[in-house]
mmCIF file of C-alpha atoms in Angstrom:
data_model
loop_
_atom_site.group_PDB
_atom_site.id
_atom_site.type_symbol
_atom_site.label_atom_id
_atom_site.label_comp_id
_atom_site.label_asym_id
_atom_site.label_seq_id
_atom_site.Cartn_x
_atom_site.Cartn_y
_atom_site.Cartn_z
ATOM 1 C CA MET A 39 0.000 0.000 0.000
ATOM 2 C CA GLU A 40 2.817 2.415 0.920
ATOM 3 C CA ILE A 41 4.574 1.646 -2.349
ATOM 4 C CA ARG A 42 1.353 2.359 -4.240
ATOM 5 C CA LYS A 43 0.882 5.703 -2.474
ATOM 6 C CA SER A 44 4.497 6.695 -3.081
ATOM 7 C CA PHE A 45 4.166 5.817 -6.744
ATOM 8 C CA ALA A 46 0.939 7.802 -7.004
ATOM 9 C CA CYS A 47 2.610 10.861 -5.452
ATOM 10 C CA ALA A 48 5.552 10.546 -7.796
ATOM 11 C CA VAL A 49 3.231 10.360 -10.791
ATOM 12 C CA CYS A 50 1.273 13.416 -9.601
ATOM 13 C CA VAL A 51 4.445 15.448 -9.161
ATOM 14 C CA SER A 52 5.618 14.400 -12.603
ATOM 15 C CA LEU A 53 2.303 15.350 -14.133
ATOM 16 C CA ILE A 54 2.394 18.766 -12.483
ATOM 17 C CA LEU A 55 5.841 19.402 -13.939
ATOM 18 C CA LEU A 56 4.712 18.090 -17.320
ATOM 19 C CA ALA A 57 1.621 20.287 -17.276
ATOM 20 C CA ALA A 58 3.669 23.351 -16.447
ATOM 21 C CA ILE A 59 5.629 22.714 -19.631
ATOM 22 C CA ALA A 60 2.753 21.529 -21.827
ATOM 23 C CA VAL A 61 0.202 24.254 -21.034
ATOM 24 C CA PRO A 62 1.421 27.823 -21.527
ATOM 25 C CA ARG A 63 0.624 30.152 -18.619
ATOM 26 C CA SER A 64 -0.887 32.711 -20.996
ATOM 27 C CA ALA A 65 -3.345 30.159 -22.417
ATOM 28 C CA ALA A 66 -4.325 28.799 -19.000
ATOM 29 C CA ALA A 67 -4.897 32.277 -17.569
ATOM 30 C CA GLN A 68 -7.215 33.634 -20.266
ATOM 31 C CA ALA A 69 -10.497 32.083 -19.138
ATOM 32 C CA PRO A 70 -12.567 34.111 -16.643
ATOM 33 C CA ASP A 71 -12.091 33.086 -13.019
ATOM 34 C CA ASN A 72 -15.766 33.684 -12.179
ATOM 35 C CA PRO A 73 -19.155 33.129 -13.883
ATOM 36 C CA THR A 74 -19.307 35.534 -16.818
ATOM 37 C CA ILE A 75 -21.744 36.503 -19.547
ATOM 38 C CA ALA A 76 -20.249 37.807 -22.783
ATOM 39 C CA PHE A 77 -22.481 39.858 -25.062
ATOM 40 C CA THR A 78 -22.258 42.264 -27.980
ATOM 41 C CA ALA A 79 -23.304 45.904 -28.078
ATOM 42 C CA ASN A 80 -22.553 48.874 -30.264
ATOM 43 C CA ALA A 81 -21.782 51.166 -27.373
ATOM 44 C CA GLU A 82 -19.068 53.577 -26.374
ATOM 45 C CA GLY A 83 -16.023 51.548 -25.470
ATOM 46 C CA GLY A 84 -16.440 48.455 -27.586
ATOM 47 C CA ASN A 85 -18.426 45.833 -29.490
ATOM 48 C CA ILE A 86 -17.885 42.795 -27.226
ATOM 49 C CA TRP A 87 -18.475 43.107 -23.480
ATOM 50 C CA LEU A 88 -18.266 40.951 -20.374
ATOM 51 C CA MET A 89 -20.352 41.153 -17.209
ATOM 52 C CA ASP A 90 -21.272 39.171 -14.121
ATOM 53 C CA PRO A 91 -24.511 37.128 -14.389
ATOM 54 C CA ASP A 92 -26.287 39.753 -12.244
ATOM 55 C CA GLY A 93 -25.413 42.473 -14.760
ATOM 56 C CA LYS A 94 -22.697 44.065 -12.648
ATOM 57 C CA ASN A 95 -19.075 44.716 -13.585
ATOM 58 C CA GLN A 96 -19.817 45.438 -17.253
ATOM 59 C CA ARG A 97 -16.654 46.090 -19.226
ATOM 60 C CA PRO A 98 -15.733 46.135 -22.933
ATOM 61 C CA ILE A 99 -12.965 43.834 -24.121
ATOM 62 C CA LEU A 100 -12.947 44.463 -27.874
ATOM 63 C CA ALA A 101 -13.614 47.438 -30.149
ATOM 64 C CA ILE A 102 -13.678 46.530 -33.854
ATOM 65 C CA LYS A 103 -12.783 49.167 -36.407
ATOM 66 C CA GLY A 104 -15.868 50.343 -38.277
ATOM 67 C CA ASN A 105 -18.137 49.388 -35.370
ATOM 68 C CA PRO A 106 -19.763 46.281 -36.921
ATOM 69 C CA VAL A 107 -22.260 44.175 -34.962
ATOM 70 C CA PRO A 108 -20.767 40.826 -33.873
ATOM 71 C CA LEU A 109 -23.327 37.989 -33.825
ATOM 72 C CA GLY A 110 -23.363 34.336 -32.817
ATOM 73 C CA LEU A 111 -21.025 34.913 -29.870
ATOM 74 C CA VAL A 112 -19.964 31.617 -28.254
ATOM 75 C CA TRP A 113 -17.312 30.587 -25.700
ATOM 76 C CA SER A 114 -14.766 27.893 -26.387
ATOM 77 C CA PRO A 115 -15.321 24.954 -23.989
ATOM 78 C CA ASP A 116 -12.321 25.964 -21.859
ATOM 79 C CA GLY A 117 -13.347 29.638 -21.744
ATOM 80 C CA ASN A 118 -10.097 30.836 -23.273
ATOM 81 C CA LYS A 119 -11.665 32.237 -26.447
ATOM 82 C CA LEU A 120 -14.802 33.625 -28.054
ATOM 83 C CA ALA A 121 -15.960 32.928 -31.611
ATOM 84 C CA PHE A 122 -18.445 35.061 -33.548
ATOM 85 C CA HIS A 123 -19.285 36.287 -37.030
ATOM 86 C CA THR A 124 -19.472 39.831 -38.313
ATOM 87 C CA GLU A 125 -19.196 41.879 -41.485
ATOM 88 C CA ILE A 126 -15.810 43.519 -42.068
ATOM 89 C CA ARG A 127 -14.752 44.864 -45.464
ATOM 90 C CA LYS A 128 -18.122 43.819 -46.945
ATOM 91 C CA ASN A 129 -17.549 40.132 -46.131
ATOM 92 C CA ILE A 130 -19.274 38.158 -43.372
ATOM 93 C CA ASP A 131 -16.733 35.804 -41.802
ATOM 94 C CA VAL A 132 -16.058 33.908 -38.579
ATOM 95 C CA TYR A 133 -13.605 35.471 -36.131
ATOM 96 C CA LEU A 134 -11.863 34.387 -32.958
ATOM 97 C CA VAL A 135 -10.642 36.491 -30.026
ATOM 98 C CA ASN A 136 -9.053 35.700 -26.687
ATOM 99 C CA ALA A 137 -11.278 36.007 -23.613
ATOM 100 C CA ASN A 138 -9.434 39.184 -22.620
ATOM 101 C CA GLY A 139 -10.105 40.806 -26.010
ATOM 102 C CA GLU A 140 -6.605 40.288 -27.361
ATOM 103 C CA ASN A 141 -5.449 38.584 -30.558
ATOM 104 C CA LEU A 142 -8.459 39.100 -32.829
ATOM 105 C CA ARG A 143 -8.074 36.863 -35.871
ATOM 106 C CA GLN A 144 -10.114 35.916 -38.891
ATOM 107 C CA LEU A 145 -10.907 32.195 -39.148
ATOM 108 C CA THR A 146 -12.705 32.141 -42.508
ATOM 109 C CA ASN A 147 -11.928 34.249 -45.553
ATOM 110 C CA HIS A 148 -14.416 33.674 -48.325
ATOM 111 C CA GLU A 149 -16.498 35.898 -50.576
ATOM 112 C CA ALA A 150 -19.595 33.961 -49.448
ATOM 113 C CA GLU A 151 -21.188 34.386 -46.015
ATOM 114 C CA ASP A 152 -19.708 32.326 -43.165
ATOM 115 C CA SER A 153 -21.725 32.648 -39.955
ATOM 116 C CA TRP A 154 -23.119 31.192 -36.700
ATOM 117 C CA PRO A 155 -20.047 29.368 -35.348
ATOM 118 C CA ASN A 156 -20.491 26.741 -32.654
ATOM 119 C CA TRP A 157 -17.716 24.902 -30.805
ATOM 120 C CA HIS A 158 -17.423 21.154 -30.573
ATOM 121 C CA PRO A 159 -17.395 20.304 -26.824
ATOM 122 C CA GLY A 160 -13.844 18.995 -27.161
ATOM 123 C CA GLY A 161 -12.672 22.381 -28.469
ATOM 124 C CA GLN A 162 -10.855 21.121 -31.556
ATOM 125 C CA LYS A 163 -13.574 21.882 -34.126
ATOM 126 C CA ILE A 164 -16.127 24.563 -34.975
ATOM 127 C CA ALA A 165 -19.334 24.064 -36.950
ATOM 128 C CA PHE A 166 -20.596 27.023 -38.976
ATOM 129 C CA ALA A 167 -23.125 27.920 -41.666
ATOM 130 C CA THR A 168 -22.038 29.038 -45.120
ATOM 131 C CA ASN A 169 -23.504 29.571 -48.582
ATOM 132 C CA ARG A 170 -20.184 29.064 -50.377
ATOM 133 C CA ASP A 171 -21.711 26.199 -52.379
ATOM 134 C CA GLY A 172 -24.746 28.172 -53.529
ATOM 135 C CA ASN A 173 -27.141 27.612 -50.625
ATOM 136 C CA PHE A 174 -26.604 27.601 -46.876
ATOM 137 C CA GLU A 175 -25.129 24.380 -45.524
ATOM 138 C CA ILE A 176 -23.395 23.414 -42.282
ATOM 139 C CA TYR A 177 -19.651 22.950 -42.482
ATOM 140 C CA GLU A 178 -16.983 21.941 -40.013
ATOM 141 C CA MET A 179 -13.526 23.478 -39.548
ATOM 142 C CA THR A 180 -10.675 23.224 -37.099
ATOM 143 C CA SER A 181 -10.244 25.883 -34.448
ATOM 144 C CA ARG A 182 -7.441 27.216 -36.650
ATOM 145 C CA GLY A 183 -9.851 27.851 -39.532
ATOM 146 C CA GLU A 184 -8.991 24.855 -41.716
ATOM 147 C CA VAL A 185 -12.232 23.695 -43.362
ATOM 148 C CA LEU A 186 -12.669 19.951 -42.860
ATOM 149 C CA GLN A 187 -15.946 18.900 -44.453
ATOM 150 C CA ASN A 188 -19.468 19.715 -45.481
ATOM 151 C CA ILE A 189 -21.729 18.128 -42.821
ATOM 152 C CA THR A 190 -25.046 18.784 -44.566
ATOM 153 C CA ASN A 191 -25.600 18.518 -48.297
ATOM 154 C CA ASP A 192 -29.197 19.409 -49.004
ATOM 155 C CA ALA A 193 -30.863 21.489 -51.691
ATOM 156 C CA VAL A 194 -32.400 23.861 -49.142
ATOM 157 C CA TYR A 195 -31.306 26.194 -46.356
ATOM 158 C CA ASP A 196 -29.528 24.645 -43.321
ATOM 159 C CA SER A 197 -28.101 26.960 -40.650
ATOM 160 C CA TYR A 198 -27.657 27.735 -36.921
ATOM 161 C CA PRO A 199 -25.667 24.587 -36.007
ATOM 162 C CA ALA A 200 -25.390 23.656 -32.321
ATOM 163 C CA TRP A 201 -23.419 20.678 -31.018
ATOM 164 C CA SER A 202 -24.894 18.734 -28.117
ATOM 165 C CA ARG A 203 -22.706 18.863 -25.025
ATOM 166 C CA ASP A 204 -21.821 15.179 -25.432
ATOM 167 C CA GLY A 205 -20.656 15.817 -29.019
ATOM 168 C CA ARG A 206 -22.917 13.158 -30.526
ATOM 169 C CA LYS A 207 -25.582 15.322 -32.158
ATOM 170 C CA ILE A 208 -25.959 18.615 -33.980
ATOM 171 C CA ALA A 209 -29.199 20.596 -33.828
ATOM 172 C CA PHE A 210 -29.860 23.043 -36.644
ATOM 173 C CA SER A 211 -32.551 24.989 -38.474
ATOM 174 C CA SER A 212 -33.703 23.896 -41.919
ATOM 175 C CA ILE A 213 -36.478 24.581 -44.417
ATOM 176 C CA ARG A 214 -36.442 20.982 -45.671
ATOM 177 C CA GLY A 215 -40.123 20.553 -44.884
ATOM 178 C CA LYS A 216 -41.150 23.507 -47.069
ATOM 179 C CA THR A 217 -41.667 25.613 -43.955
ATOM 180 C CA LEU A 218 -40.061 28.900 -42.971
ATOM 181 C CA GLY A 219 -37.774 26.855 -40.738
ATOM 182 C CA ASP A 220 -37.919 23.871 -38.383
ATOM 183 C CA ILE A 221 -35.565 22.536 -35.724
ATOM 184 C CA TRP A 222 -33.789 19.380 -36.845
ATOM 185 C CA VAL A 223 -31.279 17.087 -35.146
ATOM 186 C CA MET A 224 -28.711 14.869 -36.861
ATOM 187 C CA ASP A 225 -25.735 12.757 -35.899
ATOM 188 C CA ALA A 226 -22.489 14.729 -35.703
ATOM 189 C CA SER A 227 -21.521 13.065 -39.009
ATOM 190 C CA GLY A 228 -24.600 14.538 -40.714
ATOM 191 C CA GLU A 229 -26.442 11.216 -40.862
ATOM 192 C CA ASN A 230 -29.933 10.383 -39.560
ATOM 193 C CA PRO A 231 -31.549 13.846 -39.714
ATOM 194 C CA LYS A 232 -34.797 14.124 -37.740
ATOM 195 C CA ASN A 233 -37.361 16.928 -37.751
ATOM 196 C CA LEU A 234 -38.268 17.919 -34.175
ATOM 197 C CA THR A 235 -40.659 20.777 -34.877
ATOM 198 C CA ASN A 236 -43.174 21.003 -37.682
ATOM 199 C CA HIS A 237 -44.816 24.407 -37.806
ATOM 200 C CA ARG A 238 -45.622 26.833 -40.600
ATOM 201 C CA ALA A 239 -43.869 29.640 -38.689
ATOM 202 C CA GLU A 240 -40.093 29.983 -38.384
ATOM 203 C CA ASP A 241 -38.284 27.928 -35.711
ATOM 204 C CA PHE A 242 -34.559 28.609 -35.504
ATOM 205 C CA ARG A 243 -31.419 29.146 -33.396
ATOM 206 C CA PRO A 244 -31.442 25.952 -31.281
ATOM 207 C CA ARG A 245 -29.333 25.622 -28.128
ATOM 208 C CA TRP A 246 -28.709 22.400 -26.156
ATOM 209 C CA SER A 247 -29.027 22.258 -22.385
ATOM 210 C CA PRO A 248 -25.774 21.393 -20.574
ATOM 211 C CA ASP A 249 -26.939 17.795 -19.991
ATOM 212 C CA SER A 250 -27.966 17.353 -23.682
ATOM 213 C CA ARG A 251 -31.512 16.424 -22.598
ATOM 214 C CA LYS A 252 -33.325 19.558 -23.751
ATOM 215 C CA ILE A 253 -33.178 22.103 -26.566
ATOM 216 C CA ALA A 254 -34.123 25.770 -26.355
ATOM 217 C CA TRP A 255 -34.961 27.574 -29.556
ATOM 218 C CA LEU A 256 -36.480 30.715 -30.993
ATOM 219 C CA SER A 257 -39.868 30.656 -32.729
ATOM 220 C CA ARG A 258 -42.070 33.226 -34.446
ATOM 221 C CA ARG A 259 -45.228 31.110 -34.194
ATOM 222 C CA THR A 260 -46.946 33.806 -32.057
ATOM 223 C CA GLY A 261 -46.066 36.528 -34.563
ATOM 224 C CA ARG A 262 -43.056 37.680 -32.544
ATOM 225 C CA GLY A 263 -39.891 35.917 -31.522
ATOM 226 C CA HIS A 264 -40.322 33.865 -28.339
ATOM 227 C CA VAL A 265 -38.212 31.289 -26.542
ATOM 228 C CA TYR A 266 -39.349 27.668 -26.284
ATOM 229 C CA VAL A 267 -37.873 24.570 -24.654
ATOM 230 C CA MET A 268 -38.441 20.920 -25.588
ATOM 231 C CA ASP A 269 -36.971 17.522 -24.828
ATOM 232 C CA ALA A 270 -34.135 16.434 -27.119
ATOM 233 C CA ASP A 271 -36.533 14.060 -28.894
ATOM 234 C CA GLY A 272 -38.956 16.889 -29.722
ATOM 235 C CA GLU A 273 -41.499 16.113 -26.993
ATOM 236 C CA ASN A 274 -42.901 18.319 -24.193
ATOM 237 C CA PHE A 275 -42.891 21.798 -25.710
ATOM 238 C CA LEU A 276 -42.631 24.559 -23.116
ATOM 239 C CA GLN A 277 -42.943 28.269 -23.879
ATOM 240 C CA ILE A 278 -41.037 30.036 -21.135
ATOM 241 C CA VAL A 279 -42.067 33.621 -21.894
ATOM 242 C CA LYS A 280 -45.733 34.561 -21.639
ATOM 243 C CA PRO A 281 -47.195 36.274 -24.742
ATOM 244 C CA PRO A 282 -47.990 38.872 -25.791
ATOM 245 C CA SER A 283 -44.708 40.581 -25.066
ATOM 246 C CA SER A 284 -41.807 42.104 -26.923
ATOM 247 C CA GLU A 285 -39.461 40.275 -29.262
ATOM 248 C CA LYS A 286 -37.069 37.726 -27.720
ATOM 249 C CA ARG A 287 -33.897 36.490 -29.396
ATOM 250 C CA ASP A 288 -30.646 34.613 -28.852
ATOM 251 C CA PRO A 289 -31.525 32.035 -26.131
ATOM 252 C CA GLU A 290 -28.560 30.815 -24.072
ATOM 253 C CA TRP A 291 -28.523 28.270 -21.225
ATOM 254 C CA SER A 292 -26.784 28.926 -17.947
ATOM 255 C CA PRO A 293 -23.966 26.399 -17.359
ATOM 256 C CA ASP A 294 -26.018 24.666 -14.635
ATOM 257 C CA GLY A 295 -29.052 24.359 -16.939
ATOM 258 C CA LYS A 296 -31.426 26.114 -14.534
ATOM 259 C CA LYS A 297 -31.799 29.423 -16.396
ATOM 260 C CA ILE A 298 -31.964 30.781 -19.923
ATOM 261 C CA ALA A 299 -30.694 34.210 -20.941
ATOM 262 C CA CYS A 300 -32.100 35.929 -24.002
ATOM 263 C CA VAL A 301 -32.312 39.345 -25.631
ATOM 264 C CA HIS A 302 -35.480 41.355 -25.024
ATOM 265 C CA PHE A 303 -36.363 44.046 -27.559
ATOM 266 C CA ALA A 304 -38.488 46.974 -26.355
ATOM 267 C CA GLY A 305 -38.459 50.123 -28.477
ATOM 268 C CA ASN A 306 -34.891 51.342 -28.863
ATOM 269 C CA ILE A 307 -33.580 49.189 -26.002
ATOM 270 C CA ALA A 308 -32.353 45.621 -26.324
ATOM 271 C CA SER A 309 -31.600 44.287 -22.859
ATOM 272 C CA ILE A 310 -30.597 40.834 -21.674
ATOM 273 C CA ARG A 311 -33.147 39.028 -19.497
ATOM 274 C CA ILE A 312 -32.817 35.797 -17.558
ATOM 275 C CA PHE A 313 -35.647 33.284 -17.093
ATOM 276 C CA GLU A 314 -36.049 30.073 -15.145
ATOM 277 C CA SER A 315 -35.720 27.307 -17.731
ATOM 278 C CA ASP A 316 -38.576 25.127 -16.452
ATOM 279 C CA VAL A 317 -41.324 27.629 -15.538
ATOM 280 C CA LYS A 318 -44.108 27.924 -18.092
ATOM 281 C CA GLU A 319 -45.321 31.299 -19.412
ATOM 282 C CA GLN A 320 -43.444 33.503 -16.991
ATOM 283 C CA ASP A 321 -44.640 37.006 -16.178
ATOM 284 C CA ALA A 322 -42.318 39.975 -15.783
ATOM 285 C CA GLU A 323 -41.954 39.514 -12.024
ATOM 286 C CA PHE A 324 -40.122 36.220 -12.599
ATOM 287 C CA VAL A 325 -37.581 37.841 -14.886
ATOM 288 C CA GLU A 326 -34.166 39.223 -14.030
ATOM 289 C CA ILE A 327 -33.478 42.252 -16.214
ATOM 290 C CA LEU A 328 -29.825 43.135 -16.762
ATOM 291 C CA PRO A 329 -28.943 46.755 -17.599
ATOM 292 C CA ALA A 330 -28.377 47.570 -21.259
ATOM 293 C CA VAL A 331 -25.216 49.366 -22.352
ATOM 294 C CA GLY A 332 -26.102 50.143 -25.959
ATOM 295 C CA PHE A 333 -28.204 49.202 -28.960
ATOM 296 C CA PRO A 334 -28.369 46.475 -29.844
ATOM 297 C CA ASN A 335 -27.388 44.225 -26.947
ATOM 298 C CA ARG A 336 -27.135 40.791 -28.548
ATOM 299 C CA ALA A 337 -25.770 37.279 -28.356
ATOM 300 C CA PRO A 338 -25.393 36.497 -24.629
ATOM 301 C CA ALA A 339 -22.882 33.686 -24.053
ATOM 302 C CA TRP A 340 -22.579 32.219 -20.540
ATOM 303 C CA PHE A 341 -19.387 30.739 -19.064
ATOM 304 C CA ASP A 342 -18.674 29.335 -15.603
ATOM 305 C CA PRO A 343 -15.244 27.853 -14.783
ATOM 306 C CA ASP A 344 -16.861 25.476 -12.262
ATOM 307 C CA PHE A 345 -18.631 23.694 -15.131
ATOM 308 C CA VAL A 346 -15.641 23.109 -17.402
ATOM 309 C CA LYS A 347 -15.410 19.351 -17.929
ATOM 310 C CA PRO A 348 -12.146 17.487 -17.219
ATOM 311 C CA PHE A 349 -10.084 16.469 -20.227
ATOM 312 C CA SER A 350 -11.279 19.345 -22.359
ATOM 313 C CA VAL A 351 -8.753 20.127 -25.047
ATOM 314 C CA SER A 352 -7.309 23.535 -25.769
ATOM 315 C CA PRO A 353 -8.363 24.545 -29.306
ATOM 316 C CA VAL A 354 -4.947 26.014 -30.085
ATOM 317 C CA GLU A 355 -2.487 23.739 -28.304
ATOM 318 C CA LYS A 356 -4.625 20.553 -28.464
ATOM 319 C CA ARG A 357 -3.197 19.447 -25.128
ATOM 320 C CA ILE A 358 -5.119 17.997 -22.214
ATOM 321 C CA LEU A 359 -5.518 20.480 -19.376
ATOM 322 C CA ALA A 360 -3.342 19.856 -16.336
ATOM 323 C CA TRP A 361 -6.164 19.264 -13.893
ATOM 324 C CA GLY A 362 -7.660 16.707 -16.251
ATOM 325 C CA TRP A 363 -4.415 14.728 -16.089
ATOM 326 C CA LEU A 364 -4.411 14.961 -12.301
ATOM 327 C CA LYS A 365 -8.021 13.817 -12.007
ATOM 328 C CA GLN A 366 -7.299 10.870 -14.276
ATOM 329 C CA ALA A 367 -4.248 9.903 -12.193
ATOM 330 C CA GLY A 368 -6.204 10.269 -8.944
ATOM 331 C CA ASP A 369 -9.023 8.099 -10.242
ATOM 332 C CA MET A 370 -6.583 5.468 -11.428
ATOM 333 C CA PHE A 371 -4.813 5.134 -8.102
ATOM 334 C CA SER A 372 -8.000 5.276 -6.047
ATOM 335 C CA GLY A 373 -9.355 2.326 -7.987
ATOM 336 C CA ARG A 374 -12.256 4.188 -9.678
#
């Protein structure tokens, strides 16, 4: 037993030294230390902002020349980076920026529109929508911007890809059923597509819950945009915002799956509001309203370091995080 413990300690020390070499301090230190919501706003100071989940401590991290509106903002699984799309020099492309606003770089560079990026939960790949082949399809690229493959290959519009948190499925919006848009789910390879919603109005922008059991999405079936939730198999529809009310957009789950943030449009103000994810037809008194900093406030993206899964892979270095190694070693020597 003593020999086993000594060996385990030696392995842990070795792994700590290895991790110090393998994971650069700059990369490990970029993710926020506390729960953080990123969002976009054309306001004095910048285009991409960070704030605490209660709306406090709002601060800009990136100002883009020409003041374009970034959309589709999404955190990398380790919280080190943010991906988004925007129009710069008359082209809509996917961009990447560090969590502190540094090192803005263009991932796609095509005369067609590349938009709505979404990270694979492992961090190595990004799905995105593009019309570079004539109509919008869902493609896959590395986190360095190297296009890997066309995931969908259909004669109609496919967009708004969203990987499930277990990496097995991709939800997306499509007009395959001759509708304005339905929510579909397919295997990550593009096989076995299944229509989850079937409505004459537009259903789009799906987002998986952290446990991959539910999907939130945006629908215009009441005449305005509203947020709905359903089981991952398309059952048990739940409208979480009581109509009639102002336009809602950009649903985003909290990392614990208990809340959903979205954008609320009212006149010239677009604020971010937070709802309980399992309460039907909520009235205003159940809503947390976060202060707006400019118009439009868009694309809330929620990150919490306490919910980063072990063994996530850095999109740039493609190395296992140090604490993932340590957890694996601890489990091995404890007999788990």
